[in-house]
Amino acid sequence: MFFITYFLNYASILQVAVGKSSPVFQVHHSYESALTAINTLTNASENFALFDDLTLHLILSSVTDDTRNHFLQKTISGLSTQDLDIIKVYFSEDMSLIRTCDKLYLHKNTLQYKLNRIHKITGLNPRKFQDAVLLYLAVLLRTNL
């Protein structure tokens, strides 16, 4: 109870992660899983992660630095920060042009132009499912560096 009260009082400055349950003599497994969980907190507004709730991050956390760098080089290395921001919002809005435009204050034609530009640079079309998956994974891997 003390821990929860303490966390709630300082939630604006604390980040907490809970690892998987493990026997006392294997507590290092719980610690390692808590580290995986805390690495999923990428926004300042996020402050709590539970290992048991993770899905895609379980796989991404096992990617080696060399593999990550190679994948990023093959996918999004040519994109600007603005391009990456557009893709993040586009995916956070479930690939909806209208909602992405509203959130970014862009005209629909402007957003389509920018998505076409991303396609031209990367060879991956953000509007096609298989290409979008690769771009989404690249953004997640880049964020968790």
XYZ file of N, CA, C and O in Angstrom:
580
model
N 0.827 -1.189 0.000
C 0.000 0.000 0.000
C 0.871 1.252 0.000
O 0.556 2.213 -0.687
N 1.949 1.248 0.775
C 2.847 2.403 0.842
C 3.411 2.727 -0.533
O 3.464 3.881 -0.940
N 3.812 1.679 -1.255
C 4.400 1.878 -2.576
C 3.418 2.557 -3.526
O 3.772 3.467 -4.260
N 2.182 2.111 -3.525
C 1.165 2.686 -4.411
C 0.916 4.149 -4.059
O 0.859 5.011 -4.949
N 0.797 4.460 -2.790
C 0.590 5.839 -2.358
C 1.774 6.703 -2.761
O 1.599 7.816 -3.282
N 2.979 6.211 -2.551
C 4.190 6.949 -2.915
C 4.223 7.208 -4.419
O 4.483 8.320 -4.874
N 3.933 6.167 -5.196
C 3.929 6.294 -6.650
C 2.900 7.319 -7.107
O 3.176 8.158 -7.962
N 1.700 7.256 -6.556
C 0.648 8.192 -6.962
C 1.004 9.634 -6.612
O 0.690 10.554 -7.357
N 1.691 9.821 -5.501
C 2.107 11.180 -5.109
C 3.189 11.747 -6.012
O 3.287 12.962 -6.175
N 4.018 10.873 -6.591
C 5.143 11.328 -7.411
C 5.066 10.817 -8.851
O 6.076 10.723 -9.539
N 3.872 10.507 -9.308
C 3.687 9.933 -10.648
C 4.197 10.851 -11.754
O 4.592 10.391 -12.816
N 4.218 12.143 -11.508
C 4.664 13.072 -12.551
C 6.176 13.012 -12.771
O 6.659 13.449 -13.813
N 6.926 12.466 -11.815
C 8.388 12.421 -11.964
C 8.960 11.002 -11.893
O 10.152 10.814 -12.111
N 8.120 10.014 -11.626
C 8.585 8.631 -11.522
C 8.131 7.802 -12.710
O 7.084 8.038 -13.286
N 8.953 6.841 -13.059
C 8.549 5.801 -13.998
C 8.757 4.469 -13.286
O 9.817 4.226 -12.716
N 7.742 3.619 -13.339
C 7.778 2.347 -12.626
C 7.477 1.229 -13.612
O 6.596 1.359 -14.467
N 8.224 0.142 -13.465
C 7.966 -1.049 -14.269
C 7.931 -2.255 -13.350
O 8.690 -2.340 -12.384
N 7.049 -3.178 -13.670
C 6.911 -4.402 -12.892
C 7.276 -5.566 -13.801
O 6.741 -5.702 -14.897
N 8.220 -6.380 -13.329
C 8.661 -7.546 -14.088
C 7.756 -8.734 -13.849
O 6.796 -8.677 -13.090
N 8.095 -9.821 -14.536
C 7.291 -11.033 -14.381
C 7.567 -11.672 -13.025
O 8.641 -11.512 -12.447
N 6.604 -12.387 -12.549
C 6.716 -13.079 -11.273
C 7.712 -14.226 -11.411
O 7.703 -14.948 -12.408
N 8.579 -14.373 -10.408
C 9.559 -15.461 -10.439
C 9.926 -15.857 -9.015
O 9.783 -15.061 -8.085
N 10.415 -17.080 -8.846
C 10.842 -17.523 -7.505
C 12.011 -16.663 -7.005
O 12.754 -16.073 -7.794
N 12.170 -16.615 -5.700
C 13.189 -15.767 -5.080
C 14.584 -16.043 -5.644
O 15.349 -15.110 -5.896
N 14.922 -17.281 -5.888
C 16.261 -17.606 -6.356
C 16.462 -17.282 -7.836
O 17.559 -17.424 -8.363
N 15.408 -16.846 -8.490
C 15.514 -16.440 -9.896
C 15.026 -15.003 -10.078
O 14.497 -14.638 -11.119
N 15.218 -14.192 -9.053
C 14.730 -12.816 -9.078
C 15.376 -12.006 -10.212
O 14.797 -11.034 -10.679
N 16.533 -12.428 -10.681
C 17.169 -11.711 -11.787
C 16.307 -11.756 -13.048
O 16.338 -10.840 -13.859
N 15.493 -12.809 -13.220
C 14.574 -12.879 -14.369
C 13.502 -11.792 -14.259
O 13.139 -11.158 -15.259
N 13.023 -11.583 -13.049
C 12.029 -10.532 -12.829
C 12.649 -9.161 -13.097
O 12.033 -8.300 -13.715
N 13.868 -8.968 -12.640
C 14.573 -7.699 -12.870
C 14.771 -7.448 -14.366
O 14.506 -6.354 -14.856
N 15.216 -8.456 -15.104
C 15.429 -8.304 -16.550
C 14.125 -7.997 -17.278
O 14.090 -7.170 -18.187
N 13.046 -8.639 -16.857
C 11.766 -8.358 -17.502
C 11.250 -6.960 -17.132
O 10.607 -6.297 -17.940
N 11.575 -6.491 -15.935
C 11.210 -5.121 -15.551
C 11.984 -4.110 -16.391
O 11.442 -3.068 -16.781
N 13.244 -4.407 -16.690
C 14.029 -3.522 -17.569
C 13.409 -3.468 -18.971
O 13.330 -2.400 -19.583
N 12.970 -4.607 -19.469
C 12.284 -4.642 -20.762
C 11.037 -3.769 -20.711
O 10.784 -2.972 -21.617
N 10.278 -3.889 -19.646
C 9.046 -3.110 -19.507
C 9.326 -1.616 -19.418
O 8.660 -0.814 -20.067
N 10.328 -1.220 -18.649
C 10.607 0.213 -18.481
C 11.099 0.835 -19.780
O 10.845 2.001 -20.060
N 11.747 0.038 -20.617
C 12.222 0.559 -21.900
C 11.086 0.823 -22.884
O 11.300 1.469 -23.904
N 9.898 0.344 -22.582
C 8.752 0.627 -23.451
C 8.130 1.990 -23.154
O 7.313 2.469 -23.923
N 8.516 2.602 -22.051
C 7.982 3.920 -21.699
C 8.762 4.981 -22.470
O 9.838 5.392 -22.070
N 8.207 5.413 -23.580
C 8.919 6.343 -24.460
C 8.440 7.776 -24.334
O 9.156 8.691 -24.685
N 7.238 7.990 -23.844
C 6.704 9.343 -23.689
C 6.835 9.786 -22.244
O 6.729 8.979 -21.323
N 7.041 11.073 -22.048
C 7.135 11.604 -20.697
C 5.830 11.417 -19.929
O 5.831 11.352 -18.706
N 4.725 11.301 -20.650
C 3.434 11.145 -19.986
C 3.189 9.708 -19.518
O 2.303 9.461 -18.717
N 3.977 8.757 -20.018
C 3.829 7.366 -19.588
C 4.685 7.145 -18.355
O 5.837 7.555 -18.308
N 4.108 6.492 -17.351
C 4.898 6.313 -16.137
C 4.766 4.930 -15.504
O 5.320 4.690 -14.451
N 4.056 4.018 -16.156
C 3.904 2.692 -15.574
C 3.862 1.643 -16.682
O 3.156 1.810 -17.677
N 4.636 0.572 -16.497
C 4.637 -0.528 -17.465
C 4.632 -1.854 -16.716
O 5.364 -2.030 -15.742
N 3.828 -2.753 -17.210
C 3.709 -4.083 -16.632
C 4.172 -5.095 -17.674
O 3.616 -5.148 -18.768
N 5.190 -5.872 -17.339
C 5.750 -6.833 -18.287
C 4.683 -7.760 -18.858
O 4.678 -8.058 -20.044
N 3.762 -8.197 -18.030
C 2.727 -9.128 -18.476
C 1.796 -8.530 -19.535
O 1.103 -9.264 -20.231
N 1.781 -7.207 -19.669
C 0.941 -6.543 -20.667
C 1.650 -6.345 -22.006
O 1.030 -5.922 -22.972
N 2.943 -6.630 -22.070
C 3.704 -6.391 -23.297
C 3.411 -7.456 -24.350
O 3.183 -8.610 -24.025
N 3.450 -7.050 -25.603
C 3.275 -7.991 -26.704
C 4.421 -7.801 -27.704
O 5.431 -8.479 -27.608
N 4.275 -6.865 -28.607
C 5.284 -6.637 -29.637
C 6.637 -6.249 -29.039
O 7.685 -6.634 -29.553
N 6.609 -5.537 -27.933
C 7.860 -5.127 -27.299
C 8.689 -6.304 -26.789
O 9.901 -6.195 -26.632
N 8.040 -7.429 -26.535
C 8.786 -8.625 -26.128
C 9.729 -9.062 -27.240
O 10.877 -9.423 -27.002
N 9.247 -9.021 -28.461
C 10.075 -9.405 -29.597
C 11.127 -8.340 -29.879
O 12.307 -8.643 -30.062
N 10.712 -7.087 -29.889
C 11.637 -6.000 -30.215
C 12.775 -5.867 -29.201
O 13.885 -5.479 -29.561
N 12.506 -6.213 -27.966
C 13.549 -6.091 -26.939
C 14.671 -7.110 -27.130
O 15.767 -6.935 -26.602
N 14.419 -8.160 -27.901
C 15.447 -9.179 -28.103
C 16.300 -8.926 -29.350
O 17.230 -9.675 -29.622
N 15.998 -7.877 -30.088
C 16.755 -7.553 -31.292
C 18.117 -6.982 -30.893
O 18.197 -6.082 -30.057
N 19.180 -7.513 -31.494
C 20.526 -7.019 -31.178
C 20.735 -5.625 -31.782
O 20.042 -5.236 -32.725
N 21.693 -4.900 -31.252
C 21.991 -3.561 -31.761
C 22.396 -3.598 -33.231
O 21.990 -2.733 -34.010
N 23.194 -4.587 -33.629
C 23.608 -4.698 -35.028
C 22.411 -4.928 -35.949
O 22.302 -4.286 -37.001
N 21.528 -5.813 -35.556
C 20.347 -6.097 -36.363
C 19.449 -4.871 -36.437
O 18.929 -4.522 -37.503
N 19.268 -4.212 -35.306
C 18.449 -2.994 -35.253
C 19.007 -1.937 -36.196
O 18.281 -1.367 -37.014
N 20.296 -1.681 -36.097
C 20.928 -0.660 -36.942
C 20.836 -1.009 -38.421
O 20.588 -0.134 -39.256
N 21.019 -2.269 -38.744
C 20.921 -2.709 -40.140
C 19.490 -2.524 -40.663
O 19.285 -2.029 -41.783
N 18.508 -2.894 -39.867
C 17.110 -2.742 -40.260
C 16.753 -1.266 -40.448
O 16.101 -0.902 -41.430
N 17.186 -0.426 -39.518
C 16.901 1.008 -39.634
C 17.571 1.604 -40.864
O 16.993 2.458 -41.543
N 18.780 1.139 -41.153
C 19.491 1.624 -42.336
C 18.725 1.248 -43.610
O 18.643 2.049 -44.537
N 18.154 0.058 -43.642
C 17.431 -0.414 -44.826
C 16.053 0.228 -44.961
O 15.481 0.222 -46.050
N 15.511 0.764 -43.879
C 14.129 1.245 -43.935
C 14.011 2.762 -43.838
O 13.584 3.401 -44.793
N 14.377 3.360 -42.733
C 14.038 4.771 -42.505
C 15.231 5.709 -42.384
O 15.055 6.868 -42.016
N 16.406 5.251 -42.718
C 17.588 6.100 -42.518
C 17.550 7.390 -43.331
O 18.110 8.395 -42.920
N 16.866 7.390 -44.468
C 16.816 8.586 -45.308
C 15.740 9.586 -44.930
O 15.644 10.658 -45.542
N 14.947 9.263 -43.928
C 13.842 10.143 -43.550
C 14.284 11.231 -42.584
O 15.132 11.014 -41.719
N 13.677 12.397 -42.735
C 13.945 13.512 -41.820
C 13.141 13.324 -40.538
O 12.236 12.473 -40.467
N 13.433 14.143 -39.555
C 12.677 14.114 -38.303
C 11.215 14.431 -38.569
O 10.318 13.815 -37.984
N 10.958 15.370 -39.473
C 9.577 15.709 -39.823
C 8.861 14.512 -40.463
O 7.706 14.229 -40.135
N 9.550 13.803 -41.346
C 8.962 12.606 -41.963
C 8.608 11.565 -40.898
O 7.536 10.961 -40.938
N 9.507 11.351 -39.962
C 9.276 10.374 -38.896
C 8.100 10.792 -38.012
O 7.290 9.953 -37.603
N 7.999 12.087 -37.744
C 6.872 12.575 -36.947
C 5.547 12.337 -37.671
O 4.555 11.952 -37.051
N 5.540 12.564 -38.972
C 4.330 12.328 -39.769
C 3.938 10.855 -39.704
O 2.769 10.519 -39.481
N 4.916 9.985 -39.860
C 4.625 8.542 -39.820
C 4.116 8.124 -38.447
O 3.176 7.330 -38.344
N 4.720 8.645 -37.390
C 4.264 8.294 -36.038
C 2.801 8.679 -35.842
O 2.007 7.895 -35.316
N 2.464 9.900 -36.234
C 1.079 10.351 -36.074
C 0.147 9.539 -36.974
O -0.932 9.121 -36.547
N 0.569 9.293 -38.199
C -0.227 8.516 -39.149
C -0.565 7.136 -38.568
O -1.712 6.687 -38.617
N 0.422 6.487 -37.966
C 0.177 5.174 -37.367
C -0.627 5.288 -36.069
O -1.463 4.433 -35.786
N -0.368 6.323 -35.281
C -1.131 6.484 -34.034
C -2.600 6.770 -34.314
O -3.461 6.511 -33.474
N -2.886 7.289 -35.502
C -4.267 7.555 -35.914
C -4.811 6.429 -36.805
O -5.723 6.644 -37.596
N -4.249 5.251 -36.682
C -4.684 4.052 -37.417
C -4.722 4.268 -38.929
O -5.646 3.820 -39.615
N -3.729 4.989 -39.433
C -3.551 5.231 -40.859
C -4.738 5.979 -41.477
O -5.004 5.869 -42.673
N -5.419 6.761 -40.690
C -6.529 7.573 -41.175
C -5.986 8.906 -41.686
O -5.372 9.668 -40.924
N -6.201 9.182 -42.952
C -5.748 10.449 -43.524
C -6.438 11.635 -42.848
O -5.782 12.626 -42.504
N -7.726 11.527 -42.647
C -8.489 12.646 -42.080
C -8.026 12.970 -40.664
O -7.758 14.133 -40.338
N -7.916 11.946 -39.807
C -7.498 12.191 -38.418
C -6.047 12.654 -38.349
O -5.697 13.499 -37.522
N -5.193 12.127 -39.232
C -3.795 12.571 -39.264
C -3.726 14.028 -39.686
O -2.982 14.823 -39.087
N -4.491 14.397 -40.700
C -4.542 15.791 -41.150
C -5.014 16.707 -40.027
O -4.433 17.782 -39.813
N -6.048 16.293 -39.321
C -6.561 17.101 -38.213
C -5.506 17.292 -37.129
O -5.323 18.386 -36.607
N -4.818 16.223 -36.815
C -3.826 16.290 -35.738
C -2.601 17.116 -36.132
O -2.026 17.819 -35.310
N -2.207 17.033 -37.401
C -1.014 17.745 -37.872
C -1.338 19.095 -38.508
O -0.428 19.797 -38.937
N -2.611 19.430 -38.585
C -3.046 20.673 -39.218
C -2.548 20.761 -40.658
O -1.982 21.756 -41.091
N -2.761 19.678 -41.403
C -2.357 19.617 -42.803
C -3.584 19.419 -43.686
O -4.573 18.827 -43.265
N -3.474 19.892 -44.908
C -4.495 19.593 -45.915
C -4.287 18.155 -46.367
O -3.162 17.645 -46.378
N -5.359 17.496 -46.762
C -5.288 16.095 -47.175
C -4.296 15.900 -48.322
O -3.515 14.946 -48.324
N -4.296 16.800 -49.297
C -3.359 16.687 -50.423
C -1.907 16.820 -49.965
O -1.022 16.152 -50.493
N -1.672 17.683 -48.992
C -0.319 17.860 -48.456
C 0.154 16.585 -47.776
O 1.288 16.148 -47.968
N -0.727 15.979 -46.987
C -0.364 14.721 -46.321
C -0.101 13.627 -47.353
O 0.878 12.883 -47.229
N -0.940 13.530 -48.363
C -0.723 12.528 -49.404
C 0.613 12.757 -50.115
O 1.335 11.803 -50.402
N 0.936 14.008 -50.367
C 2.230 14.333 -50.975
C 3.377 13.865 -50.074
O 4.339 13.260 -50.543
N 3.259 14.122 -48.775
C 4.321 13.742 -47.836
C 4.434 12.214 -47.713
O 5.536 11.683 -47.618
N 3.315 11.513 -47.735
C 3.356 10.050 -47.700
C 3.978 9.494 -48.985
O 4.744 8.522 -48.939
N 3.665 10.117 -50.118
C 4.291 9.712 -51.382
C 5.797 9.965 -51.352
O 6.583 9.162 -51.872
N 6.191 11.067 -50.730
C 7.618 11.395 -50.592
C 8.324 10.337 -49.732
O 9.419 9.883 -50.053
N 7.688 9.924 -48.656
C 8.238 8.873 -47.786
C 8.391 7.583 -48.580
O 9.407 6.888 -48.472
N 7.391 7.277 -49.399
C 7.443 6.084 -50.246
C 8.622 6.178 -51.214
O 9.366 5.199 -51.409
N 8.800 7.334 -51.800
C 9.891 7.532 -52.767
C 11.262 7.379 -52.101
O 12.172 6.766 -52.655
N 11.412 7.894 -50.894
C 12.698 7.845 -50.181
C 13.011 6.426 -49.698
O 14.137 5.946 -49.833
N 12.015 5.766 -49.119
C 12.261 4.468 -48.473
C 11.976 3.268 -49.370
O 12.462 2.170 -49.097
N 11.150 3.468 -50.383
C 10.698 2.338 -51.182
C 9.563 1.584 -50.505
O 9.105 0.558 -50.996
N 9.105 2.089 -49.367
C 8.022 1.472 -48.606
C 6.826 2.413 -48.598
O 6.953 3.577 -48.220
N 5.681 1.905 -49.023
C 4.472 2.720 -49.100
C 3.709 2.641 -47.781
O 3.188 1.570 -47.437
N 3.619 3.745 -47.040
C 2.925 3.719 -45.750
C 1.445 3.353 -45.843
O 0.824 3.022 -44.844
N 0.869 3.389 -47.047
C -0.555 3.080 -47.215
C -0.797 1.607 -47.533
O -1.942 1.176 -47.594
N 0.263 0.846 -47.757
C 0.135 -0.591 -47.996
C 0.496 -1.329 -46.708
O 1.521 -1.049 -46.094
N -0.325 -2.299 -46.367
C -0.190 -2.962 -45.066
C 1.216 -3.506 -44.809
O 1.823 -3.215 -43.779
N 1.749 -4.325 -45.710
C 3.057 -4.953 -45.461
C 4.173 -3.917 -45.345
O 5.061 -4.054 -44.503
N 4.136 -2.890 -46.165
C 5.128 -1.826 -46.064
C 4.934 -1.021 -44.786
O 5.904 -0.637 -44.118
N 3.674 -0.774 -44.435
C 3.378 -0.029 -43.208
C 3.885 -0.771 -41.974
O 4.391 -0.156 -41.036
N 3.779 -2.095 -41.987
C 4.290 -2.883 -40.864
C 5.793 -2.673 -40.707
O 6.293 -2.455 -39.597
N 6.520 -2.706 -41.806
C 7.975 -2.490 -41.747
C 8.299 -1.100 -41.239
O 9.205 -0.919 -40.411
N 7.578 -0.096 -41.723
C 7.807 1.272 -41.253
C 7.458 1.410 -39.775
O 8.182 2.054 -39.012
N 6.366 0.793 -39.367
C 5.952 0.842 -37.964
C 7.007 0.202 -37.059
O 7.387 0.761 -36.020
N 7.496 -0.964 -37.462
C 8.546 -1.631 -36.675
C 9.810 -0.782 -36.620
O 10.460 -0.689 -35.575
N 10.157 -0.159 -37.726
C 11.351 0.694 -37.756
C 11.198 1.870 -36.804
O 12.132 2.212 -36.070
N 10.023 2.481 -36.792
C 9.785 3.606 -35.883
C 9.881 3.140 -34.431
O 10.497 3.806 -33.596
N 9.302 1.977 -34.129
C 9.395 1.453 -32.764
C 10.838 1.140 -32.381
O 11.279 1.449 -31.271
N 11.571 0.515 -33.283
C 12.965 0.184 -32.988
C 13.807 1.446 -32.815
O 14.683 1.507 -31.956
N 13.549 2.454 -33.605
C 14.286 3.715 -33.499
C 13.975 4.410 -32.183
O 14.846 4.955 -31.529
N 12.705 4.370 -31.774
C 12.277 5.014 -30.540
C 12.900 4.356 -29.321
O 13.225 5.024 -28.346
N 13.099 3.053 -29.376
C 13.623 2.320 -28.228
C 15.140 2.183 -28.238
O 15.677 1.280 -27.622
N 15.844 3.063 -28.930
C 17.313 3.013 -28.939
C 17.889 3.434 -27.619
O 17.385 4.214 -26.905
